[in-house]
Amino acid sequence: MPTSLVDSIVTLPSITILIAIFLSMYISRFLSVKSLMLIGLALVGIGGIAPLFIENFWFLYSCRLVLGFGIGLFKPFAVSEISNFYQGKELSKMMGYQSATQKLGIITFLLLSGLLVSYQWSYVFIPYLVAFPILLFIAYNFQTAPTPQKSSSSALSKTGFSSIILLTLVTIFLVAVVLGNFYSKIAPLLSEKGYHDFANTLGIGLALLNFFALVGSLHFGRLYIKLKLWLPIGSVLIMALAFFLVAILDQLILIVLLMPIIGYAAGIVSPWTYTFILESVPKANGTFFISLALISLNLGSFVAPFIFTTFIPLSITMLFFACSALLLVIACYLYFFVKSLSAHI
C-alpha cells in the first residue's frame, strides 16, 4: 500500500467525526441524547475492535470511518450536557475536568497501544473494548438533563450567534492549526537542526506535553474564576513565546523543556472555549454551538499539516516562527475585543 494511504489511517476518523458532529445537531431532534450516546459508543466499540479479527486493509479503512462517526455522534453532548447540570463557577470547573479526562484517555490509549503493539500489531485495537462497559454505564446511569431554558440576555440574538462567538470559533480553529503543526513538524525541525537519534527524547517531551495539558485543564476552573478573559490571552502569549524559543534554540534539552509549557497553555484553551460559548449563548442552543466549536477544532487539526506547506511554502524553522506570529495575532485580537467579550460573561 502507498505510504500516504497508510499514514491517512491515523487522520481518517477526523473526516467522519466532522460529518457526525454536523449530523448530530439534526438527529438530536428525533432521538434522545441518551440514544445518540449509546449508538455512538456502539459504533466506536464495533469500529474500533473489528480490525482485530479481520486483517484486511480496506476493512480496517472502513472501520476507521465507522469509529470516527461514532465519536462524532456523542462528542458534542459530552461537553454541552455539562451546562444543563452546572452553572457559574461549577461549570468552569467541570469543563476543566472534562478536558482533563479526555487528555487522560488519550495518554492511557497511547501507553496501552505502545505496549500491546510490541506483541502483535493487531493488538493495538484491543483498548477500544472500553467502549462497551461505558455503553452499559450510560444505559443504566445516564439521567436526562433539565429542559434547557432560553436565555434572557438581550445582548445576544435569538440563536446566540454573534461576532463574539465567531471570534471564539476562529480562535479554536487557529490554535488547533498551530498545535497540529507542532505535532507534525517537531521531528523534522530537530532533524533540520542537525540532531540524530532523538526519538526517545522527543517521545518523553511529547508525553510531558500531554501530561501538562491535563494539568492545565485541571487548573482551568480555578484560574478562569480569577482571570476570566485574560486567561486565554495569557495562555496564547505563552504559547507564542514557546514556539519562538523552539525555533531559535539549538539545545535539545531546552526544546524538550518547553514542551510542558506549551502543553499547559494549550490545556487551558479548549475548556475556555467551551465554557465561554456555553455562558454566552441560550442554553437551548448550547449543543449546536459546542458542535461548531468541535468542528472548528477538528478541522483545524485536520488541515494543519497542509496549510503552511501548501499555501505558504516555508522551511521548518520559518514555519515555527510563522506559528509564533499567528499566536501573537490571536492574542492581539483577543485583547482588542476583551471589553466586548467581558460584556457577555
Coordinates of C-alpha atoms in Angstrom, one line a residue:
M1 CA 0.0 0.0 0.0
P2 CA 1.2 3.6 -0.7
T3 CA 2.8 5.2 2.4
S4 CA 0.4 8.2 2.2
L5 CA -2.6 5.8 2.3
V6 CA -1.3 4.0 5.3
D7 CA -0.5 7.3 7.1
S8 CA -4.0 8.5 6.5
I9 CA -5.4 5.8 8.8
V10 CA -4.5 8.0 11.7
T11 CA -6.4 11.1 10.5
L12 CA -9.2 9.2 8.6
P13 CA -11.6 9.2 11.6
S14 CA -11.5 13.1 11.6
I15 CA -13.5 13.1 8.4
T16 CA -16.4 11.2 9.7
I17 CA -16.1 12.9 13.2
L18 CA -16.8 16.2 11.4
I19 CA -19.7 14.7 9.4
A20 CA -21.3 13.1 12.5
I21 CA -20.9 16.2 14.6
F22 CA -22.8 18.1 12.0
L23 CA -25.5 15.5 11.6
S24 CA -25.9 15.0 15.4
M25 CA -27.2 18.6 15.6
Y26 CA -30.2 17.5 13.4
I27 CA -30.5 13.9 14.6
S28 CA -30.9 15.1 18.2
R29 CA -34.3 16.5 17.1
F30 CA -35.6 13.0 16.6
L31 CA -33.6 10.9 19.1
S32 CA -32.8 11.5 22.7
V33 CA -29.3 12.5 23.9
K34 CA -29.0 9.1 25.6
S35 CA -29.9 7.2 22.4
L36 CA -27.3 9.1 20.4
M37 CA -24.6 8.5 23.0
L38 CA -25.4 4.7 23.1
I39 CA -25.4 4.5 19.3
G40 CA -22.2 6.4 19.1
L41 CA -20.5 4.2 21.7
A42 CA -21.7 1.1 20.0
L43 CA -20.2 2.3 16.7
V44 CA -16.9 3.1 18.4
G45 CA -16.7 -0.3 20.0
I46 CA -17.5 -2.1 16.8
G47 CA -15.4 0.0 14.5
G48 CA -12.5 0.0 17.0
I49 CA -12.3 -3.7 17.8
A50 CA -13.4 -5.3 14.5
P51 CA -9.9 -5.0 12.8
L52 CA -8.5 -7.2 15.5
F53 CA -10.4 -10.2 13.9
I54 CA -10.2 -9.4 10.2
E55 CA -6.8 -8.5 8.9
N56 CA -7.8 -6.7 5.6
F57 CA -6.6 -3.2 4.8
W58 CA -9.8 -1.9 3.2
F59 CA -11.8 -3.5 6.0
L60 CA -9.6 -1.6 8.5
Y61 CA -10.1 1.6 6.5
S62 CA -13.9 1.2 6.6
C63 CA -13.8 0.5 10.4
R64 CA -11.8 3.7 11.0
L65 CA -14.6 5.6 9.3
V66 CA -17.2 3.9 11.5
L67 CA -15.1 4.7 14.6
G68 CA -15.0 8.4 13.7
F69 CA -18.7 8.6 13.0
G70 CA -19.4 7.0 16.4
I71 CA -17.2 9.5 18.2
G72 CA -18.8 12.4 16.4
L73 CA -22.3 11.3 17.4
F74 CA -21.7 11.6 21.2
K75 CA -18.8 14.1 21.4
P76 CA -20.9 17.3 21.4
F77 CA -23.1 16.0 24.2
A78 CA -20.1 15.0 26.3
V79 CA -19.5 18.8 26.6
S80 CA -22.8 20.5 26.2
E81 CA -24.7 18.3 28.7
I82 CA -22.5 19.6 31.5
S83 CA -24.1 23.1 31.1
N84 CA -27.5 21.5 31.8
F85 CA -26.4 20.4 35.3
Y86 CA -23.9 23.1 36.3
Q87 CA -23.7 26.9 36.3
G88 CA -21.2 29.6 37.1
K89 CA -18.0 28.5 39.0
E90 CA -19.1 24.9 38.9
L91 CA -19.5 25.0 35.1
S92 CA -15.9 26.2 34.6
K93 CA -14.5 23.6 37.0
M94 CA -16.4 20.8 35.3
M95 CA -15.3 22.0 31.8
G96 CA -11.7 21.7 33.1
Y97 CA -12.3 18.2 34.4
Q98 CA -14.0 17.2 31.2
S99 CA -11.0 18.4 29.1
A100 CA -8.5 16.7 31.6
T101 CA -10.4 13.4 31.4
Q102 CA -10.3 13.5 27.7
K103 CA -6.5 14.1 27.8
L104 CA -6.1 11.3 30.4
G105 CA -7.9 8.9 28.0
I106 CA -5.5 9.9 25.1
I107 CA -2.5 9.3 27.3
T108 CA -3.8 5.9 28.5
F109 CA -4.6 4.8 25.0
L110 CA -1.2 5.8 23.7
L111 CA 0.5 3.9 26.6
L112 CA -1.7 0.8 26.1
S113 CA -1.3 0.8 22.3
G114 CA 2.5 1.1 22.6
L115 CA 2.6 -1.8 25.0
L116 CA 0.3 -4.1 23.0
V117 CA 1.7 -3.4 19.6
S118 CA 5.1 -4.8 20.7
Y119 CA 3.3 -8.2 20.9
Q120 CA 1.4 -8.1 17.7
W121 CA 0.3 -5.1 15.5
S122 CA -3.4 -6.0 15.6
Y123 CA -3.5 -5.9 19.4
V124 CA -3.4 -2.1 19.1
F125 CA -7.2 -2.3 18.7
I126 CA -7.9 -4.0 22.0
P127 CA -8.3 -0.8 24.1
Y128 CA -11.4 0.1 22.1
L129 CA -13.2 -2.6 24.1
V130 CA -13.6 0.0 26.8
A131 CA -16.5 1.5 24.7
F132 CA -18.8 -1.4 25.8
P133 CA -18.6 -1.1 29.6
I134 CA -19.0 2.7 29.1
L135 CA -22.1 2.0 27.0
L136 CA -23.6 -0.2 29.8
F137 CA -22.8 2.5 32.3
I138 CA -24.6 5.2 30.2
A139 CA -27.5 2.8 29.6
Y140 CA -28.2 2.3 33.3
N141 CA -26.9 5.6 34.9
F142 CA -27.5 8.4 32.5
Q143 CA -30.1 10.9 33.7
T144 CA -32.0 13.2 31.5
A145 CA -30.8 16.8 31.9
P146 CA -33.2 19.5 32.9
T147 CA -35.1 21.1 29.9
P148 CA -32.9 24.0 28.6
Q149 CA -34.5 27.4 29.0
K150 CA -34.0 30.2 26.6
S151 CA -31.6 32.9 27.6
S152 CA -33.0 36.3 28.7
S153 CA -29.9 38.2 27.6
S154 CA -30.7 41.0 25.2
A155 CA -27.1 41.2 24.1
L156 CA -27.4 38.1 22.0
S157 CA -29.6 37.2 19.1
K158 CA -32.3 34.6 19.5
T159 CA -29.9 31.9 18.3
G160 CA -26.9 33.2 20.2
F161 CA -24.7 33.7 17.2
S162 CA -22.7 36.9 17.2
S163 CA -19.4 38.3 16.1
I164 CA -18.0 37.4 19.5
I165 CA -18.9 33.7 19.1
L166 CA -17.4 33.8 15.6
L167 CA -14.2 35.2 17.1
T168 CA -14.1 32.3 19.6
L169 CA -14.6 29.7 16.8
V170 CA -11.8 31.3 14.7
T171 CA -9.6 31.2 17.8
I172 CA -10.0 27.5 18.5
F173 CA -9.5 26.7 14.8
L174 CA -6.2 28.7 14.5
V175 CA -4.9 27.3 17.8
A176 CA -5.7 23.8 16.5
V177 CA -3.8 24.6 13.3
V178 CA -0.7 25.7 15.3
L179 CA -0.7 22.7 17.6
G180 CA -1.3 20.3 14.7
N181 CA 1.8 21.8 13.0
F182 CA 3.8 21.3 16.2
Y183 CA 3.0 17.6 16.4
S184 CA 3.7 17.0 12.7
K185 CA 6.8 19.2 12.3
I186 CA 8.7 19.0 15.6
A187 CA 10.6 15.9 14.4
P188 CA 11.6 17.4 11.1
L189 CA 12.6 20.6 12.9
L190 CA 15.0 18.6 15.2
S191 CA 16.4 16.9 12.1
E192 CA 16.9 20.3 10.4
K193 CA 18.8 21.4 13.5
G194 CA 21.2 18.5 13.0
Y195 CA 20.0 16.2 15.7
H196 CA 20.1 12.4 15.3
D197 CA 18.6 9.5 17.3
F198 CA 16.3 11.9 19.2
A199 CA 13.2 9.6 19.1
N200 CA 13.3 8.6 22.7
T201 CA 13.9 12.2 23.9
L202 CA 11.2 13.5 21.7
G203 CA 8.8 10.8 23.0
I204 CA 9.5 11.9 26.6
G205 CA 8.9 15.6 25.6
L206 CA 5.6 14.8 23.9
A207 CA 4.5 12.7 26.8
L208 CA 5.2 15.6 29.1
L209 CA 3.3 18.0 26.8
N210 CA 0.2 15.8 27.0
F211 CA 0.6 15.3 30.8
F212 CA 0.9 19.1 31.4
A213 CA -2.0 19.7 29.1
L214 CA -4.0 17.5 31.5
V215 CA -2.7 19.5 34.5
G216 CA -3.6 22.8 32.7
S217 CA -7.1 21.6 32.2
L218 CA -7.4 20.6 35.9
H219 CA -6.3 24.1 36.9
F220 CA -8.6 25.8 34.4
G221 CA -11.7 26.2 36.7
R222 CA -9.7 27.9 39.4
L223 CA -7.8 30.1 37.0
Y224 CA -10.9 31.1 35.0
I225 CA -12.7 32.3 38.1
K226 CA -9.8 34.7 38.9
L227 CA -8.7 35.8 35.4
K228 CA -11.7 35.4 33.1
L229 CA -10.8 36.6 29.6
W230 CA -7.2 37.4 30.5
L231 CA -6.7 33.7 30.9
P232 CA -6.8 32.7 27.1
I233 CA -4.8 35.8 26.2
G234 CA -2.1 34.9 28.6
S235 CA -2.1 31.2 27.5
V236 CA -1.8 32.2 23.8
L237 CA 1.0 34.6 24.6
I238 CA 2.9 31.9 26.5
M239 CA 2.5 29.5 23.5
A240 CA 3.7 32.2 21.1
L241 CA 6.9 32.7 23.2
A242 CA 7.5 29.0 23.5
F243 CA 7.1 28.4 19.7
F244 CA 9.6 31.3 19.1
L245 CA 12.1 29.8 21.5
V246 CA 11.7 26.3 20.0
A247 CA 12.6 27.8 16.6
I248 CA 15.8 29.7 17.8
L249 CA 17.2 27.3 20.4
D250 CA 19.8 24.7 19.5
Q251 CA 19.9 22.8 22.7
L252 CA 17.7 19.7 22.5
I253 CA 17.1 19.6 26.3
L254 CA 15.8 23.2 26.3
I255 CA 13.4 22.4 23.4
V256 CA 12.1 19.4 25.3
L257 CA 11.6 21.5 28.5
L258 CA 9.5 24.0 26.6
M259 CA 7.0 21.2 25.6
P260 CA 5.3 21.0 29.1
I261 CA 4.9 24.8 28.9
I262 CA 3.2 24.5 25.5
G263 CA 1.0 21.7 26.9
Y264 CA -0.1 23.5 30.0
A265 CA -1.1 26.6 28.0
A266 CA -2.9 24.5 25.3
G267 CA -4.7 22.6 28.0
I268 CA -6.5 25.8 29.0
V269 CA -7.7 26.9 25.6
S270 CA -10.2 24.1 24.9
P271 CA -12.1 24.3 28.2
W272 CA -12.1 28.1 28.0
T273 CA -13.7 27.9 24.5
Y274 CA -16.4 25.6 25.7
T275 CA -17.1 27.5 28.9
F276 CA -17.3 30.9 27.2
I277 CA -19.6 29.6 24.5
L278 CA -22.0 27.9 27.0
E279 CA -22.1 31.0 29.1
S280 CA -22.7 33.3 26.1
V281 CA -25.5 31.5 24.1
P282 CA -29.0 30.5 25.0
K283 CA -28.9 27.2 26.9
A284 CA -31.3 25.6 24.4
N285 CA -28.7 26.2 21.6
G286 CA -25.6 25.1 23.6
T287 CA -25.2 21.8 21.8
F288 CA -25.3 23.5 18.4
F289 CA -22.5 25.9 19.3
I290 CA -20.4 23.3 21.0
S291 CA -20.8 21.2 17.8
L292 CA -19.5 24.2 15.8
A293 CA -16.5 24.5 18.2
L294 CA -15.7 20.8 17.9
I295 CA -15.9 21.1 14.1
S296 CA -13.5 24.1 14.2
L297 CA -11.2 22.2 16.4
N298 CA -11.2 19.0 14.4
L299 CA -11.0 20.9 11.1
G300 CA -8.0 22.9 12.3
S301 CA -6.2 19.7 13.4
F302 CA -7.0 18.0 10.1
V303 CA -5.8 20.8 7.8
A304 CA -2.8 21.8 9.9
P305 CA -0.2 19.8 8.1
F306 CA -1.3 21.2 4.7
I307 CA -1.9 25.0 5.3
F308 CA 1.7 26.2 5.6
T309 CA 3.3 23.7 3.3
T310 CA 0.6 24.1 0.5
F311 CA -0.2 27.8 0.6
I312 CA 2.8 29.3 2.2
P313 CA 5.9 27.2 1.5
L314 CA 8.4 27.7 4.4
S315 CA 11.4 26.0 5.9
I316 CA 10.6 24.1 9.1
T317 CA 12.2 26.7 11.2
M318 CA 10.4 29.5 9.5
L319 CA 7.1 27.6 9.9
F320 CA 7.6 27.7 13.7
F321 CA 8.3 31.4 13.5
A322 CA 5.1 31.8 11.5
C323 CA 3.1 29.8 14.1
S324 CA 4.5 32.1 16.8
A325 CA 3.5 35.2 14.8
L326 CA 0.0 33.7 14.3
L327 CA -0.4 33.1 18.0
L328 CA 0.6 36.8 18.6
V329 CA -2.1 37.9 16.2
I330 CA -4.6 35.7 18.1
A331 CA -3.6 37.3 21.4
C332 CA -3.8 40.8 19.9
Y333 CA -7.3 40.4 18.6
L334 CA -8.5 38.8 21.8
Y335 CA -7.0 41.7 23.7
F336 CA -8.7 44.1 21.3
F337 CA -12.1 42.5 21.9
V338 CA -11.6 41.9 25.6
K339 CA -14.1 44.6 26.7
S340 CA -16.7 43.3 24.2
L341 CA -16.1 39.7 25.4
S342 CA -16.4 40.7 29.0
A343 CA -19.8 42.2 28.4
H344 CA -21.1 38.7 27.6
I345 CA -19.8 36.8 30.6

